[in-house]
Tab-separated table of C-alpha atoms and ligand atoms in Angstrom:
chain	number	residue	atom	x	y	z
A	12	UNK	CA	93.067	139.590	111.016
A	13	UNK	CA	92.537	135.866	110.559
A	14	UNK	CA	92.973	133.991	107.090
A	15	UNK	CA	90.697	131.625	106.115
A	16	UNK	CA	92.290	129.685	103.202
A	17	UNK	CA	91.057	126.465	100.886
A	18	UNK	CA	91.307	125.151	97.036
A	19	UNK	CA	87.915	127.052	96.345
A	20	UNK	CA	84.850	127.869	97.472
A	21	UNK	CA	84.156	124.786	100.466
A	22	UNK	CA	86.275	126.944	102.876
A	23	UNK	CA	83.365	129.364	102.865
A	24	UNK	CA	81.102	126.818	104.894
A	25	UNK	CA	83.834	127.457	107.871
A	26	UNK	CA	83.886	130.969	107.111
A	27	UNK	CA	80.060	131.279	107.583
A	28	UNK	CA	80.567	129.634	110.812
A	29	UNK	CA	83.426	131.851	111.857
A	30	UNK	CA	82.135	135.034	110.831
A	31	UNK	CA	78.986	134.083	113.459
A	32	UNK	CA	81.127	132.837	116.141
A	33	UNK	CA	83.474	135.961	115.559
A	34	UNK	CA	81.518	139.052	114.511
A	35	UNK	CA	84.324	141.666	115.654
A	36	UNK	CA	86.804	139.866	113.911
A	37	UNK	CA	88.451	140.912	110.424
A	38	UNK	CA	88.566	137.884	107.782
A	39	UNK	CA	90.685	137.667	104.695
A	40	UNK	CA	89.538	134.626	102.590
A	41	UNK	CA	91.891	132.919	99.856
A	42	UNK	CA	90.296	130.418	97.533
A	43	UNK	CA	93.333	128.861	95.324
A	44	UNK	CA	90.597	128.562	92.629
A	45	UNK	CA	93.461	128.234	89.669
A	46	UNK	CA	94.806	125.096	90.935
A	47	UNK	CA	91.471	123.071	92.656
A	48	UNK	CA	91.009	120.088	92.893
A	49	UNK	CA	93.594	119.407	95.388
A	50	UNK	CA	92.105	116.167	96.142
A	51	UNK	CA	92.998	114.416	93.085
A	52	UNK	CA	96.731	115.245	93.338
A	53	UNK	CA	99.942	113.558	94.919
A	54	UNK	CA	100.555	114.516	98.380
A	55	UNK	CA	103.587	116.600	97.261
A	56	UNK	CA	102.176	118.528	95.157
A	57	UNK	CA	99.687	119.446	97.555
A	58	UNK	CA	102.264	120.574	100.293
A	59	UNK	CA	103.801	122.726	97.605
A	60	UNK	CA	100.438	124.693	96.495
A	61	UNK	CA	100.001	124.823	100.618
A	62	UNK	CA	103.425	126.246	100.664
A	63	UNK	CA	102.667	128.870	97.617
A	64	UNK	CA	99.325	129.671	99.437
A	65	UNK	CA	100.615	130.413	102.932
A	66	UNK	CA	103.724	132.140	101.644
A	67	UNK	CA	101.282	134.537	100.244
A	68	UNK	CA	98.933	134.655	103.458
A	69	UNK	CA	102.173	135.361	105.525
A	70	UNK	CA	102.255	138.837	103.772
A	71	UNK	CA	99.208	140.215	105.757
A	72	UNK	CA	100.724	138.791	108.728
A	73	UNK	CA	97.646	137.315	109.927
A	74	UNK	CA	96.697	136.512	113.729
A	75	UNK	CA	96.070	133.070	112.981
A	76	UNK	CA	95.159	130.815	109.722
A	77	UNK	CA	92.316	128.553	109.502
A	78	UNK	CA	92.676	125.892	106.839
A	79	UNK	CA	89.710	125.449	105.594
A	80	UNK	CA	90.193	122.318	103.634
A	81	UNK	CA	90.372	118.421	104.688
A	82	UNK	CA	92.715	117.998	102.011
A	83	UNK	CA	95.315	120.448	103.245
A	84	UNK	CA	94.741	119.054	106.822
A	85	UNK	CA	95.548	115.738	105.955
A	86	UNK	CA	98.463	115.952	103.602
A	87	UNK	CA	100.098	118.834	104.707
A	88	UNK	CA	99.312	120.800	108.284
A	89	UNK	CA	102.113	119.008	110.640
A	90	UNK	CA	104.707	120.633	107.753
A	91	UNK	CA	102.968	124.052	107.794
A	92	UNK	CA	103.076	124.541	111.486
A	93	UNK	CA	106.608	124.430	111.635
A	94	UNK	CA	107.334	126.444	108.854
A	95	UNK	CA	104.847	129.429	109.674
A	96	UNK	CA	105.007	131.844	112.921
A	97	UNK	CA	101.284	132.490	113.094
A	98	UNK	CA	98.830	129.466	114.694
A	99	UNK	CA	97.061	126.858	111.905
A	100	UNK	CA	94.290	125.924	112.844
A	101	UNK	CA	93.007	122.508	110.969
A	102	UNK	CA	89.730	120.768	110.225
A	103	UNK	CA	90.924	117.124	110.853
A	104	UNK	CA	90.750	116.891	114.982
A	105	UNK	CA	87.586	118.977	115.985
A	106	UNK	CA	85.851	117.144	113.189
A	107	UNK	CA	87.729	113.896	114.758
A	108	UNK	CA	86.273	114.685	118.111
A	109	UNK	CA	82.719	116.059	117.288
A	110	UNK	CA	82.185	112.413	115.588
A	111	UNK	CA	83.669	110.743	118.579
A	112	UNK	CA	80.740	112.616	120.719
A	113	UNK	CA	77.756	111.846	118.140
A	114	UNK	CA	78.538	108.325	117.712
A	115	UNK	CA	75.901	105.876	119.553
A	116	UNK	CA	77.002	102.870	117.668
A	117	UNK	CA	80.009	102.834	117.019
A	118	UNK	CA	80.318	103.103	113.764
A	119	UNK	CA	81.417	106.434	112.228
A	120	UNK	CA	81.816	107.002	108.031
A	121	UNK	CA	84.266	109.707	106.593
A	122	UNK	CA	83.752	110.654	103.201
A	123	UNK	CA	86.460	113.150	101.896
A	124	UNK	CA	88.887	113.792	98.293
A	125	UNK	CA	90.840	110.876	96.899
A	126	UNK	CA	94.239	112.503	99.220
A	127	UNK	CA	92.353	113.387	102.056
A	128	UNK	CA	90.827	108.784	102.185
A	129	UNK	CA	94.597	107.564	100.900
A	130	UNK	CA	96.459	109.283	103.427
A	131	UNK	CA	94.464	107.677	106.130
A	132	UNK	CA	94.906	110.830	108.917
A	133	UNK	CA	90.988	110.728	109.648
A	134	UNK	CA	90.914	107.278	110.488
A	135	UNK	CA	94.270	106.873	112.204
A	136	UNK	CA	93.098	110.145	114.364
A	137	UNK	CA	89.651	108.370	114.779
A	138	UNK	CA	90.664	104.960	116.196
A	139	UNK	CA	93.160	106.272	118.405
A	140	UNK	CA	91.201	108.161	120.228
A	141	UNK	CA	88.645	105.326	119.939
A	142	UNK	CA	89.886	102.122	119.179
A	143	UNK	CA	86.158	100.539	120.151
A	144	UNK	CA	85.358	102.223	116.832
A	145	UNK	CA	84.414	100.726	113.532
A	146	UNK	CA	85.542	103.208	111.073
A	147	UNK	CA	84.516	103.214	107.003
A	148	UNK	CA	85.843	105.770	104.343
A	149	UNK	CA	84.836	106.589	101.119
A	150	UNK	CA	86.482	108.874	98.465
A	151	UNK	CA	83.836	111.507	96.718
A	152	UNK	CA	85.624	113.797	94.304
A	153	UNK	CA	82.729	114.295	92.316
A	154	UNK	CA	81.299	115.965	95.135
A	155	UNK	CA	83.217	118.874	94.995
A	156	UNK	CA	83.212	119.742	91.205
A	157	UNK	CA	79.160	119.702	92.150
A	158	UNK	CA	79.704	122.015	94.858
A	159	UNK	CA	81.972	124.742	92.356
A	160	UNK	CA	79.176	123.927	89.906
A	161	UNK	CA	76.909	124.981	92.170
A	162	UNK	CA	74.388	122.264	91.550
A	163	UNK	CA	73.844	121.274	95.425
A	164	UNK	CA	69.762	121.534	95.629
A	165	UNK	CA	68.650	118.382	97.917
A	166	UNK	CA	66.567	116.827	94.492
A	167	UNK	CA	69.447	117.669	91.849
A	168	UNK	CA	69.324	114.739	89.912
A	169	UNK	CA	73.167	114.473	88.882
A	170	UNK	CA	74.210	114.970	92.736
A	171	UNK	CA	72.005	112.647	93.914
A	172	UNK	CA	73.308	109.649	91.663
A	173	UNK	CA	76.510	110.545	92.451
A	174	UNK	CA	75.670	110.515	96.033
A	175	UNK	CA	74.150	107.195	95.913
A	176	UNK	CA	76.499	105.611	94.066
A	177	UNK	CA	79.261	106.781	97.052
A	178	UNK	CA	76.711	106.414	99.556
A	179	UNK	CA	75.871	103.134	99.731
A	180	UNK	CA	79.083	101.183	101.332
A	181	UNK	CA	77.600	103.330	104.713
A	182	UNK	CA	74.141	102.665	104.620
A	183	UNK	CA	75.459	98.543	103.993
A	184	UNK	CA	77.536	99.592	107.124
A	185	UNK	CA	75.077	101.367	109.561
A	186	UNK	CA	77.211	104.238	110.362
A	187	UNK	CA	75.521	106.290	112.526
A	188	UNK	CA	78.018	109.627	111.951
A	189	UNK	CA	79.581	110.694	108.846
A	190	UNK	CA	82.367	113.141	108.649
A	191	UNK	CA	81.999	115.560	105.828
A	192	UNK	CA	86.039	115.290	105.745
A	193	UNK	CA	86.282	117.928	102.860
A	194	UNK	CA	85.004	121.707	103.517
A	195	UNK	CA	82.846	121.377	100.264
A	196	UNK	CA	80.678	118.723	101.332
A	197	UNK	CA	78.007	120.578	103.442
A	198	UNK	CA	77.473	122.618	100.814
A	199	UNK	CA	75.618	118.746	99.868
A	200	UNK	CA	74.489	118.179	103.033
A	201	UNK	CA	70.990	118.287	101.980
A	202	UNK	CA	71.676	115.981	98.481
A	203	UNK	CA	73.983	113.749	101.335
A	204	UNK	CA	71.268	113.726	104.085
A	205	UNK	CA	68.374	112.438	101.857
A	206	UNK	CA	70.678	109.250	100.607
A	207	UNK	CA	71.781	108.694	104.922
A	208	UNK	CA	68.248	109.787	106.657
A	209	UNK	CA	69.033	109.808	110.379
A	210	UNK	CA	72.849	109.783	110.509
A	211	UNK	CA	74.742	112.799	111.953
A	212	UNK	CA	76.621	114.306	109.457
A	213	UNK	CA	79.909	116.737	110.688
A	214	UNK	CA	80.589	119.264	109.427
A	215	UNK	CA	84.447	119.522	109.350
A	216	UNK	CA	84.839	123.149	108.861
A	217	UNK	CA	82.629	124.474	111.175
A	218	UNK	CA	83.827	122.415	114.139
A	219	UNK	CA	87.445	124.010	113.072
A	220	UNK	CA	85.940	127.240	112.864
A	221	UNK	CA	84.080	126.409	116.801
A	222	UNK	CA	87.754	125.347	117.726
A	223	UNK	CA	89.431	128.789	116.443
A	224	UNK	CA	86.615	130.821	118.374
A	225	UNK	CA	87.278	128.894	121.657
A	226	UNK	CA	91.128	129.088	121.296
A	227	UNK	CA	91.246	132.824	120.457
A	228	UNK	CA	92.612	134.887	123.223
A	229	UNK	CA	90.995	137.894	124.785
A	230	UNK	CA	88.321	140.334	122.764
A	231	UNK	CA	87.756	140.796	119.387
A	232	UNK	CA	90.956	143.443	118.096
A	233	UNK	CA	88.943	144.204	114.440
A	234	UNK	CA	85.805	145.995	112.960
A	235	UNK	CA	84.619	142.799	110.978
A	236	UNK	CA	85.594	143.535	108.034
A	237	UNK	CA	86.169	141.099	104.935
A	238	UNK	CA	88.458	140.646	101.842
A	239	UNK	CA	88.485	138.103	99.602
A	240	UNK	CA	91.138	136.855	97.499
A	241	UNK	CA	91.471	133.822	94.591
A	242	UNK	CA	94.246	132.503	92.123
A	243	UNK	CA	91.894	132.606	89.151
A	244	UNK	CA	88.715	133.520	87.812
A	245	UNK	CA	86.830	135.997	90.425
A	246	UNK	CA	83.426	136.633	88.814
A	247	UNK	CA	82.530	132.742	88.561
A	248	UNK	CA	83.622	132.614	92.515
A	249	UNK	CA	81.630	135.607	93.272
A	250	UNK	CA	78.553	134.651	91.599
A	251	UNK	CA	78.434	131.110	93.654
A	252	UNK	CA	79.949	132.316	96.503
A	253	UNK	CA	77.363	134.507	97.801
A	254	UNK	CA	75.496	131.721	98.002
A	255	UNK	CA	77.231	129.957	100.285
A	256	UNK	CA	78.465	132.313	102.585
A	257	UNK	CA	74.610	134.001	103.298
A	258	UNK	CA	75.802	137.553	103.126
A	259	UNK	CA	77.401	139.678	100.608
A	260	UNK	CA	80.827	139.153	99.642
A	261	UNK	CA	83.468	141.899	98.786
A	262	UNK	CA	84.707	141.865	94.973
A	263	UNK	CA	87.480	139.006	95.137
A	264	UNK	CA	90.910	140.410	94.129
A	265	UNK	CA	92.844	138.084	92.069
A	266	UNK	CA	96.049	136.487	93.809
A	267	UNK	CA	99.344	134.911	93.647
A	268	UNK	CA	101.561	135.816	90.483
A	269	UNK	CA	100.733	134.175	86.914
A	270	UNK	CA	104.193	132.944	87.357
A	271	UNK	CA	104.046	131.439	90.255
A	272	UNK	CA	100.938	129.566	89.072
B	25	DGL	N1	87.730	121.795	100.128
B	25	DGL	C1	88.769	120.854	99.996
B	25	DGL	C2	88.845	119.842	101.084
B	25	DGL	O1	88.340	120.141	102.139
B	25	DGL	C3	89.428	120.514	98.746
B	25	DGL	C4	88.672	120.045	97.566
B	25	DGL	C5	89.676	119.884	96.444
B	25	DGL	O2	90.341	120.875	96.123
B	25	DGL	O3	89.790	118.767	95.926
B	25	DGL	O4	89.404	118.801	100.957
């Protein structure tokens, strides 16, 4: 079984992907929905919700864990992987190295949570494996209360203002790529793609969820089954999550103690 874990529901958009690359493979997904946003706290706290998340993942013993959130990535993966037996599989590098093949000009844009821009691991990863690059960031935490809100439609007027407003410093700069450095994004790829016409955007969690399929060794050992798990409210995440993941979703089953919380 593989785990598929994030703050909510942006960790879908690398299930989807996973699900299709890996059809005879059974998922578990864990959305820490009673403590997201991650992006707006410190990194510490962060790497202790990771820590409270994957203590509670270990449990099912999973084959391997894809964490499905640029936040987590960032802040905290280098600490997970040596605490945890099982293979972590992040968003930051295959996102990294997707951009690094898309870019024409040069200039690549990563948009991401407050944690995920201030920690800097996207662009440090970025211009060492390319130092000829230009790199610009922007922090869009708006972005993902839109995305749990579920108002993502391409013309929604409140996510387009907010995506021009963030917008804007990469159209000034010509990027020709954009990183969608936080697993909720491309769930605005359409609002984000009318605001950056032409630019590639990349989509971090499915380029983690390509890099789990390729690393995966031998056949498929499930039936494709899928559970679903969350910290708090399950009917709100059920009702949007459907949406998302573009096929039905298994009743989520409420997670982690109330005193752990
Ligand atoms: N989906 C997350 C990410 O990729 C986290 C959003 C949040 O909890 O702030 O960064």
């Amino acid at each position: 079984m593989i785990a598929v874990y994030d703050s909510g529901l942006g960790g879908l958009t690398a299930l989807r992907e996973a699900r299709r690359l890996l059809p005879g493979e059974d998922f578990m997904y864990f959305g820490d929905t009673a403590r997201i946003p991650y992006g707006t706290r410190s990194a510490e706290i962060i790497r202790a919700y990771a820590r409270q998340s994957l203590d509670f993942l270990a449990v099912f013993s999973p084959e391997a864990v894809l964490i499905a959130c640029g936040t987590v990535s960032s802040v905290a993966l280098p600490m997970l992987k040596e605490r945890y037996p099982f293979p972590l599989y992040g968003v930051l590098q295959p996102a990294v190295r997707a951009a690094c093949a898309a870019t024409r000009n040069r200039r690549v844009g990563v948009i991401g949570t407050q944690a995920t821009v201030s920690c800097g691991r996207f662009r440090a990863e970025l211009e060492e494996k390319r130092p000829d690059l230009s790199v610009f960031q922007a922090a869009c935490p708006l972005f993902v209360s839109l995305a749990e809100e579920g108002w993502t439609a391409p013309d929604d007027p409140v996510a387009s203002a907010a995506a021009r407003r963030y917008l804007d410093c990469f159209l000034q700069a010509g990027t020709d790529t954009l990183i969608l450095g936080c697993t909720h994004f491309p769930l605005l790829s359409g609002v984000i793609q009318r605001i950056l016409p032409g630019v590639t955007l990349i989509d971090s969690g499915a380029c983690a969820a390509r890099d789990l399929a390729a690393a995966l060794p031998g056949p498929a050992s499930g039936r494709g089954t899928l559970s679903c798990y969350v910290s708090d409210a399950p009917e709100h995440f059920a009702r949007l999550a459907e949406r998302f993941l573009n096929e039905p979703l298994p009743r989520p089953t409420l997670a982690l103690s109330r005193s752990a919380l």
